[in-house]
Coordinates of C-alpha atoms and ligand atoms in Angstrom, one line a residue:
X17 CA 102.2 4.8 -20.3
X18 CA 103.8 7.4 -22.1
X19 CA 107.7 6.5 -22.7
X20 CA 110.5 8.7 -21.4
X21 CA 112.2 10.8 -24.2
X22 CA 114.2 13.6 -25.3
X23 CA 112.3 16.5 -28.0
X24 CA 114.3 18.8 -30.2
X25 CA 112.9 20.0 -33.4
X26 CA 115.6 22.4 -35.0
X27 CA 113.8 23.7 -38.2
X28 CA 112.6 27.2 -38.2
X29 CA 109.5 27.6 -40.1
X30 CA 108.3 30.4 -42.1
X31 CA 104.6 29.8 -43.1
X32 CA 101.9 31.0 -45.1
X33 CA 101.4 33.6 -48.4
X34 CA 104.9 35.3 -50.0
X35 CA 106.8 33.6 -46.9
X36 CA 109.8 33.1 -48.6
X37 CA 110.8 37.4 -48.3
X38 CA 111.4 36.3 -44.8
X39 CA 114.3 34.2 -45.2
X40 CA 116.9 36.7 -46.0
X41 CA 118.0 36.7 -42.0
X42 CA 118.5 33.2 -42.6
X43 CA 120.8 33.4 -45.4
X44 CA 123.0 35.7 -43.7
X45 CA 124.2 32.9 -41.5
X46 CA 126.0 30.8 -44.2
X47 CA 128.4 31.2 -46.5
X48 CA 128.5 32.6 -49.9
X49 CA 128.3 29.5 -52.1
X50 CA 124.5 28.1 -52.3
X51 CA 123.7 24.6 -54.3
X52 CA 120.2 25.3 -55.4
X53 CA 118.3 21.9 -55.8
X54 CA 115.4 21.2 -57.8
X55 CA 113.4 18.5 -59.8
X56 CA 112.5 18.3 -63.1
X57 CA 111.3 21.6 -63.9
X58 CA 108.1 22.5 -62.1
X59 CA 109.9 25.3 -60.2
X60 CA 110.6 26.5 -63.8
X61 CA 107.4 26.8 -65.1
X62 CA 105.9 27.8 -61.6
X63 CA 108.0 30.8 -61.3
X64 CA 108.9 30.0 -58.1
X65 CA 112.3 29.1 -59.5
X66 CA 112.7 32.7 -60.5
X67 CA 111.8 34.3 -56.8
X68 CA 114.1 31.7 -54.8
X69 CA 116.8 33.3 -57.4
X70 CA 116.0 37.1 -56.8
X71 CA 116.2 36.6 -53.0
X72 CA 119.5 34.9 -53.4
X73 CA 120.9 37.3 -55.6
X74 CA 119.7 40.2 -53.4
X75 CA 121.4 38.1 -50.3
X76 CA 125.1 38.4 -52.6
X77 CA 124.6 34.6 -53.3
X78 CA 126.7 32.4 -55.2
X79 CA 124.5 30.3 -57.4
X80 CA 125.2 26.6 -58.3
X81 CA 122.6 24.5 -59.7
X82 CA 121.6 20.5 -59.2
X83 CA 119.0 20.2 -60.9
X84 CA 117.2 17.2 -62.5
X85 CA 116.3 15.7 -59.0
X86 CA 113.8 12.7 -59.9
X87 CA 110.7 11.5 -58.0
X88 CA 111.9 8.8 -55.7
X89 CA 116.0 10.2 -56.2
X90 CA 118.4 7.0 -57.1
X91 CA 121.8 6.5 -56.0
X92 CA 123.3 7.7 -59.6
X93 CA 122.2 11.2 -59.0
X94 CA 122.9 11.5 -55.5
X95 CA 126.6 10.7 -56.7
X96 CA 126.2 13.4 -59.3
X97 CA 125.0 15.5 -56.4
X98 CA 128.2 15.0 -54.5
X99 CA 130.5 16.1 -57.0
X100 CA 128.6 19.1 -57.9
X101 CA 128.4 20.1 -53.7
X102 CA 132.0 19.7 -53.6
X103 CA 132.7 21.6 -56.9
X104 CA 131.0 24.2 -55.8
X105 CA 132.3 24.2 -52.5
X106 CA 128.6 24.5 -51.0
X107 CA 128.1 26.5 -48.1
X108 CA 124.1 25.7 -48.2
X109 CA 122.0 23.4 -50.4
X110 CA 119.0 25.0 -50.7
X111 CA 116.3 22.1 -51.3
X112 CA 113.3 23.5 -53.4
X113 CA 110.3 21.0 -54.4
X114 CA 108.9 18.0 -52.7
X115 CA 109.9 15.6 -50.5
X116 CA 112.3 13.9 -53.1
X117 CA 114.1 16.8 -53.9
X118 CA 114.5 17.4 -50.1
X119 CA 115.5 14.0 -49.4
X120 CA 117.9 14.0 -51.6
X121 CA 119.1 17.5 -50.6
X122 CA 119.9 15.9 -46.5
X123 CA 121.5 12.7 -48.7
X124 CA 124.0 15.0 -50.3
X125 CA 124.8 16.9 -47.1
X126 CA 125.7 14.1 -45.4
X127 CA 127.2 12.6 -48.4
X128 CA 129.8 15.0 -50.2
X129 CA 132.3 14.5 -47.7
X130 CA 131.8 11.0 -46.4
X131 CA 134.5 9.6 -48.4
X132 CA 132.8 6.1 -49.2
X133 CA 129.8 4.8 -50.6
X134 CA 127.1 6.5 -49.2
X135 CA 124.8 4.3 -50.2
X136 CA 126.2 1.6 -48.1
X137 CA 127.3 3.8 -45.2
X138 CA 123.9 5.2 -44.7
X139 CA 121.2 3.2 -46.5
X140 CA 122.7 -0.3 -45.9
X141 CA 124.1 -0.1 -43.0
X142 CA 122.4 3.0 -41.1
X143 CA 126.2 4.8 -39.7
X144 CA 125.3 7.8 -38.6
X145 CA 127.1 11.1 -40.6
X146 CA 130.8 11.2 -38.6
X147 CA 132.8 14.1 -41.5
X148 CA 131.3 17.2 -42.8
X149 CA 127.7 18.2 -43.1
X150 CA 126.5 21.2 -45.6
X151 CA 123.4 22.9 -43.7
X152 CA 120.4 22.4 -46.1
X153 CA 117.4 24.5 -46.2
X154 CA 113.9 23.8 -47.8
X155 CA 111.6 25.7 -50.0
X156 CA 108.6 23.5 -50.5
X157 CA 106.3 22.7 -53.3
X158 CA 104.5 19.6 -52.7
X159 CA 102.7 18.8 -49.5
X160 CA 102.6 15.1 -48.2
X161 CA 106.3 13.7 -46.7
X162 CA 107.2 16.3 -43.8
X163 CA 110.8 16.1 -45.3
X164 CA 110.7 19.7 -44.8
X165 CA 110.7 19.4 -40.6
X166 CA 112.7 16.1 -40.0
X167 CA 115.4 13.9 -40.7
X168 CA 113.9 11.6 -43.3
X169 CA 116.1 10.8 -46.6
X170 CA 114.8 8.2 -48.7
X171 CA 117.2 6.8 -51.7
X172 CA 116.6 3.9 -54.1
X173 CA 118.3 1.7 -55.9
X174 CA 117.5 0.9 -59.1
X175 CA 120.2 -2.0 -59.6
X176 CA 119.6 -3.7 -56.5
X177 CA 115.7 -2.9 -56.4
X178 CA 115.5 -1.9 -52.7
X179 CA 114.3 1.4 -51.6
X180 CA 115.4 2.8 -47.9
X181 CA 115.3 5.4 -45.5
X182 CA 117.7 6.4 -43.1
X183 CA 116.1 8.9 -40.5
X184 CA 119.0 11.3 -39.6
X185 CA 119.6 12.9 -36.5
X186 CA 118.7 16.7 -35.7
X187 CA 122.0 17.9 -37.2
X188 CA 120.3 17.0 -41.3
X189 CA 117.2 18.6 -40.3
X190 CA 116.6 21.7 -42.1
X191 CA 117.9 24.4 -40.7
X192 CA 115.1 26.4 -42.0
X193 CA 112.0 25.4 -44.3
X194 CA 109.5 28.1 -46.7
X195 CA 106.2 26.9 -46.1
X196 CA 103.9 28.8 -48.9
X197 CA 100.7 26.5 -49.5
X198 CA 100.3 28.9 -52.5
X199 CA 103.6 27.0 -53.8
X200 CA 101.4 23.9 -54.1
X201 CA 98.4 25.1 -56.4
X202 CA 100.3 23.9 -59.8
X203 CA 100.2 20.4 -57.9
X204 CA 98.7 18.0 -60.6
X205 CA 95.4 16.3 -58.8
X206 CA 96.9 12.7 -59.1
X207 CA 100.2 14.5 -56.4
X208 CA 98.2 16.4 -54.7
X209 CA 96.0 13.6 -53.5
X210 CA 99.0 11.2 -53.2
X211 CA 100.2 13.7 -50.2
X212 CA 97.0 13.9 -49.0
X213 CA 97.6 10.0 -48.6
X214 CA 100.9 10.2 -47.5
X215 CA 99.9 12.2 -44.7
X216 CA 97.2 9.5 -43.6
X217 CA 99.6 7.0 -43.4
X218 CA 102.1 8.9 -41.3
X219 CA 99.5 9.5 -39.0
X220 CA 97.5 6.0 -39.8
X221 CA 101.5 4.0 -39.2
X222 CA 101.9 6.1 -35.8
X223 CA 98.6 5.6 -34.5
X224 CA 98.0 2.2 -35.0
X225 CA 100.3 0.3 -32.2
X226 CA 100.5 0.7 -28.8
X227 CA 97.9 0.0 -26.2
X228 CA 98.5 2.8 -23.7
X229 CA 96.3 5.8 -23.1
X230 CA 98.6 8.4 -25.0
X231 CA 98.1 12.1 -26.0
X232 CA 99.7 11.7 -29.3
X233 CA 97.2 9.3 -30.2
X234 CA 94.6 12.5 -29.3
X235 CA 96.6 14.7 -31.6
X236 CA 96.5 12.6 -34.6
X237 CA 92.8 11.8 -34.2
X238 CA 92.7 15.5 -34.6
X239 CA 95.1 15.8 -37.2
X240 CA 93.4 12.9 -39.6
X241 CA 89.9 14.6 -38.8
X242 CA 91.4 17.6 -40.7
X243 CA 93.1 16.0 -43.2
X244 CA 90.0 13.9 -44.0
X245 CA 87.7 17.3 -44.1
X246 CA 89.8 19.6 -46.0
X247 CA 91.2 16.9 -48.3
X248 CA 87.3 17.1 -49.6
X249 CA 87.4 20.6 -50.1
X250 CA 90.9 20.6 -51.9
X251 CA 89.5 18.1 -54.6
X252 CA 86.7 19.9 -54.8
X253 CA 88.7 23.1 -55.3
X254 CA 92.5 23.2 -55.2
X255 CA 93.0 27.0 -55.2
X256 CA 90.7 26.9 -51.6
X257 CA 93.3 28.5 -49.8
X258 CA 92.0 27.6 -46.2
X259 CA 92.0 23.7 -47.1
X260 CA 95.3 23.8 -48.5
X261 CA 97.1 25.5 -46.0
X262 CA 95.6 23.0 -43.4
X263 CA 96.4 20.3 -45.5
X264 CA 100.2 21.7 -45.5
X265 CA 100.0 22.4 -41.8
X266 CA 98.6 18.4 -40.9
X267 CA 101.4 17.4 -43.4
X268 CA 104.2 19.0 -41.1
X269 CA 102.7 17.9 -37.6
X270 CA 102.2 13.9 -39.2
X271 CA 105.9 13.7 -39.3
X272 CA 108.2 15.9 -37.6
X273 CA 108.5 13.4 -35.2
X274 CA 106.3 15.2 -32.5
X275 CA 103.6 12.9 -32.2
X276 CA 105.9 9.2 -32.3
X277 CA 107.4 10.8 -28.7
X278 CA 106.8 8.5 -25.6
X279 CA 105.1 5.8 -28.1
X280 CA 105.4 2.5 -30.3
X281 CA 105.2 3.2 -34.3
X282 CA 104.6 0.6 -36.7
X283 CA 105.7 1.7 -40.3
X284 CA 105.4 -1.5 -42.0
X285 CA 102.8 0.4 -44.6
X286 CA 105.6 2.3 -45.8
X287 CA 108.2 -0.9 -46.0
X288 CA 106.0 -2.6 -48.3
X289 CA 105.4 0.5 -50.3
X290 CA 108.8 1.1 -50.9
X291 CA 109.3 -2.2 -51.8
X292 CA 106.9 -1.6 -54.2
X293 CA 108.4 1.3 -55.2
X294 CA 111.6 -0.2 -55.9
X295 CA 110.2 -2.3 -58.5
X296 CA 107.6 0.0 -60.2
X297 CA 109.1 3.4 -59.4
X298 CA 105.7 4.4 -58.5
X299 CA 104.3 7.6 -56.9
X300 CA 105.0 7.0 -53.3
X301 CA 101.7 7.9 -51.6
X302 CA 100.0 6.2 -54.4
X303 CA 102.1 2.9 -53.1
X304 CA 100.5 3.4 -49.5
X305 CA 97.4 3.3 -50.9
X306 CA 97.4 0.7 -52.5
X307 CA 98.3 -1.7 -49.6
X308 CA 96.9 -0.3 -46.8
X309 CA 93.0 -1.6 -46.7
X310 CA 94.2 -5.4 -47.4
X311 CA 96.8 -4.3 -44.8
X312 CA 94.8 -2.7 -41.9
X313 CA 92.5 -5.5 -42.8
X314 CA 94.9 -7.8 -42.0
X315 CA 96.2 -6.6 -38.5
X316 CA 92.6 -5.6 -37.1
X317 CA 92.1 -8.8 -34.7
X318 CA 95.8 -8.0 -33.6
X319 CA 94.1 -4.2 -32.3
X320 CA 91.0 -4.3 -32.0
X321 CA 90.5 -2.0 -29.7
X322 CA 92.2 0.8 -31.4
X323 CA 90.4 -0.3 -34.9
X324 CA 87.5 0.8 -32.6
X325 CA 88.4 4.2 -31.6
X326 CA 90.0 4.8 -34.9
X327 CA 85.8 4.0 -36.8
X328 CA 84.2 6.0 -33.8
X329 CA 87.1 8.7 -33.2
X330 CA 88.4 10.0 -36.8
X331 CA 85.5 8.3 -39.0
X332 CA 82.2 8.8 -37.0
X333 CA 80.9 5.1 -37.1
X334 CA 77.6 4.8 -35.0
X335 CA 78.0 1.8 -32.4
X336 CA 74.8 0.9 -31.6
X337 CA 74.1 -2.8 -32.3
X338 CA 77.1 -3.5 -33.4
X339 CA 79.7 -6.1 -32.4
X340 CA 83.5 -4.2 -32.1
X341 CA 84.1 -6.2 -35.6
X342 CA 81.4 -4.7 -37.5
X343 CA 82.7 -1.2 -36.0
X344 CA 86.0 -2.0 -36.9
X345 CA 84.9 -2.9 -40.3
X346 CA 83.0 0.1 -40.9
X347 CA 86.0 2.6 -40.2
X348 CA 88.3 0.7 -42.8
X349 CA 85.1 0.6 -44.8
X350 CA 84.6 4.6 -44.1
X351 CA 88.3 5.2 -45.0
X352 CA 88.4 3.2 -48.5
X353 CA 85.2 5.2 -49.2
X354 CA 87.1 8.5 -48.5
X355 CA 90.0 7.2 -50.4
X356 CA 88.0 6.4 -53.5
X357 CA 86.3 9.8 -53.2
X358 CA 89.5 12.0 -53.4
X359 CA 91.0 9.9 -56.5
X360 CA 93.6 7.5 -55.0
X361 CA 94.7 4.2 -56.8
X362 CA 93.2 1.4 -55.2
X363 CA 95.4 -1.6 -56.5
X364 CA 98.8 -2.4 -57.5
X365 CA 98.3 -3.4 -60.7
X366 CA 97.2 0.3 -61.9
X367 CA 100.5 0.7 -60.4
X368 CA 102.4 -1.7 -63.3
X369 CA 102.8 -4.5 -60.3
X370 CA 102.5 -7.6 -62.0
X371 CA 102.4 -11.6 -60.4
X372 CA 106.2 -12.1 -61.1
X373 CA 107.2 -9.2 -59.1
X374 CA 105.2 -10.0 -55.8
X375 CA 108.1 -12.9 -54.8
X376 CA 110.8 -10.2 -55.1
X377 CA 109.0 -7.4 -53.2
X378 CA 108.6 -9.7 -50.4
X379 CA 111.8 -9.9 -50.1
X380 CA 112.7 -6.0 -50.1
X381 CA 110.0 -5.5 -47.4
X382 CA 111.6 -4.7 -44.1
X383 CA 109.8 -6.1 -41.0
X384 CA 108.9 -3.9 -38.6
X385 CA 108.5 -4.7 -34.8
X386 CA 106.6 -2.1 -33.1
X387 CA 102.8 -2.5 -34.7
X388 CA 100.1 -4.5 -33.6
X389 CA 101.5 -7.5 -35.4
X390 CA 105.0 -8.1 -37.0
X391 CA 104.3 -9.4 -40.5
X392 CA 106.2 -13.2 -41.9
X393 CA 107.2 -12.6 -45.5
X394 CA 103.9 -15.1 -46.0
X395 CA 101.5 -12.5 -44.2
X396 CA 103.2 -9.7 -46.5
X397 CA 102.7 -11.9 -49.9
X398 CA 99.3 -12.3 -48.6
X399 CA 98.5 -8.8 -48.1
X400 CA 100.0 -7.9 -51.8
X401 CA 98.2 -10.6 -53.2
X402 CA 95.3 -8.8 -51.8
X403 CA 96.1 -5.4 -52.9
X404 CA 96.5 -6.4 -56.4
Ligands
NZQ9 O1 110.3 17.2 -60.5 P1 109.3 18.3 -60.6 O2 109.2 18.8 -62.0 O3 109.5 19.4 -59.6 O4 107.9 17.6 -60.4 C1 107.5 17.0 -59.2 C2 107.4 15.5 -59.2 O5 107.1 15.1 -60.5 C3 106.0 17.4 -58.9 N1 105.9 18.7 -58.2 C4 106.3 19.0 -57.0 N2 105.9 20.3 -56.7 C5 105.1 20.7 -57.7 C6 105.1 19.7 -58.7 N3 104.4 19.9 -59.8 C7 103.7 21.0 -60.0 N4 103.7 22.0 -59.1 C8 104.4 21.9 -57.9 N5 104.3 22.8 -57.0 O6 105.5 16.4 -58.1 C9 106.2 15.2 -58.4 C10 106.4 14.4 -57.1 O7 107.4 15.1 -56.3 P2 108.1 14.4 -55.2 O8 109.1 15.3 -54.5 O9 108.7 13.1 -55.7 O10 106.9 14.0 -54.2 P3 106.9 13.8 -52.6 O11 106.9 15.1 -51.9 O12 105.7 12.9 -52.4 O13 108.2 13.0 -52.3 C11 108.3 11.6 -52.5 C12 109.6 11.1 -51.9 O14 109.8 11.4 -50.5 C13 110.0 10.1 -49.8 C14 109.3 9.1 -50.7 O15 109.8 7.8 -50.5 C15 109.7 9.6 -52.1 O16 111.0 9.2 -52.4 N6 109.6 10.2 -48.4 C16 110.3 11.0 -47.6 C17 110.0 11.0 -46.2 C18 110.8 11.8 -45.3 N7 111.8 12.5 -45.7 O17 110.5 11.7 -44.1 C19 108.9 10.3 -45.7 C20 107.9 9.8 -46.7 O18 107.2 8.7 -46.1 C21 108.5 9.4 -48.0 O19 109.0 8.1 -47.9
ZN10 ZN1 105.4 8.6 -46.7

């Protein structure tokens, strides 16, 4: 049965070719002092640096610049962050890049004015933001998180090799996100197809728990059936517009939060990929990958039923003759095949995982509760072993 529950989604979205000229009404609504935050130079050599500039200029903004924002952001430079949002007295941090840069963007609003370690407030022990919050806005290059649309910050540390997430309430949402899929055609393949991944697991993590008869479950049969045909076309041809935009679209809908509403989420894909991350530093969607066929392997007698729909549903298994097993099977077996065809890493080790680490990422795996089986720190060495 669906679950009661309450649905606000605050982010404005402005979609689709040249969207960014459309943001000038939004600007108007904050201050003068805007900390524009970017990565490690793709905006640069994209131009798109230079356009977010003009129309801030145009709009009488105060520039101040963060920028440096590494894949998978660490606690040092989200201290750096701070002091440059209070420096410049930020009225707006306008996030533009990928999810890390966006994550990192919410972790400094909530951050520059907390007056502790924000690491521990927010990442240790999940408080919620109780002093000021600097609006942040999004301008987004890389498709895959759908940091742009929720409340997702994800910070690691190096030091103590864990990496977390603290999902933030609707107040560190962006207040407004540029969604340009023409932003994401200087995408490297090997990023491109790690959001196409990270998408599949959003859906894959939401999807997979519950027993209930649940529209969501509808929608994101729907959403992975898109992924998984433009996703073909993309590698085929990044500059294919159509395919792109979908893939940008799916990306958004996978996790704004929409389709968790009224239902168990499992999530556990992503704990051990961040564990993984926090020991290799490793492309995040590439981390997913890695895991999830041992993984989805591993909890299929624990949902059988939904293994089912999943091989008949999203990957068009015939039944005929088959036990619900062998159907089972042959939608994990569809979805490796898919995932080998659009260039995804199949194994930790390509990832620099070695033996010794596999003891210590256990141990920074959270366990989740709500999937279709909640994991002992044996079934998760099991499943890495696996994935190696
Ligand atoms: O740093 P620059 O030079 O910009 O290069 C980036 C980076 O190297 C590059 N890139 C981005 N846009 C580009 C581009 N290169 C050429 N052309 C463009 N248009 O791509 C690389 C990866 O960028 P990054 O932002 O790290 O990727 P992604 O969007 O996958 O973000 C990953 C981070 O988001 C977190 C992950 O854990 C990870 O830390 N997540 C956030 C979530 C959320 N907020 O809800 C949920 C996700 O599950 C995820 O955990
Ligand atoms: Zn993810």
């Amino acid at each position: 049965m669906l679950g009661n529950f309450t649905y606000c989604n605050p982010t404005k979205l402005f979609f689709g070719k040249g969207a960014l000229e459309e943001i000038r009404g939004e600007l108007k609504k904050y201050g003068k002092n805007v900390l524009l935050v970017y990565g490690k130079g793709s905006v640069k050599r994209s131009g798109i640096y230079d356009k977010v500039v003009a129309v801030l200029r145009e709009c009488g903004k105060e520039i101040y610049e963060d920028g440096g924002v590494m894949p998978n952001p660490t606690t040092e430079k989200l201290k750096e962050g701070c002091e440059r949002a209070r420096a410049a007295k930020a009225d707006l941090i306008l996030a533009v890049g990928g999810g890390s840069v966006c994550d990192y963007a919410k972790a400094v609003s909530v951050s520059a004015y907390c007056g502790e370690d924000p690491w521990e407030k927010f990442f240790l022990r999940f408080e919620e933001p109780d002093g000021k919050i600097i609006p942040v806005a999004c301008v987004l290059t890389m498709v895959g998180t759908g940091s742009e649309m929720n409340g997702g910050s994800v910070i690691t540390n190096h030091a103590q090799k864990l990496k977390i997430g603290h999902v933030f309430g609707e107040e560190i949402y962006p207040k407004f996100s540029v969604l340009d899929p023409e932003y994401t055609f200087t995408l490297p393949a090997y990023q491109m197809v790690a959001g196409f991944f990270d998408i599949m697991s959003h859906i894959m993590e939401q999807y997979f728990s519950g027993t209930d008869d649940n529209t969501s479950d509808y929608i994101m049969e729907g959403l992975m059936r898109s992924l998984i045909h433009s996703s073909r076309i993309a590698v085929r041809n990044p500059l294919d517009y159509e395919a792109r935009s979908n893939i940008m679209w799916t990306a958004t809908w996978a996790l704004n939060t929409l389709v968790a509403m009224g239902k168990d989420t499992d999530w556990e894909v992503h704990m051990i990929g961040q564990a993984v991350g926090a020991y290799t530093d490793a492309t995040h969607g590439m981390t997913l990958a890695a895991v999830s066929p041992a993984y989805y392997r591993f909890i299929m007698p624990y949902g059988l039923e939904k293994f089912r729909r999943f091989a008949v549903n999203v990957w068009d298994v015939p039944t005929q003759g088959k036990t619900d097993e062998e159907i089972a099977e042959d939608g994990i077996r569809a979805m490796e095949g898919w995932m080998k065809e659009i260039g995804l890493v199949m194994n930790l080790r390509d990832l620099g995982v070695t033996d010794e680490m596999l003891g210590g990422i256990v141990k920074s795996t959270l366990i989740m509760t709500g999937g279709y089986k909640v994991l002992t720190q044996d079934d998760v060495l099991q499943i890495l072993k696996e994935s190696l």
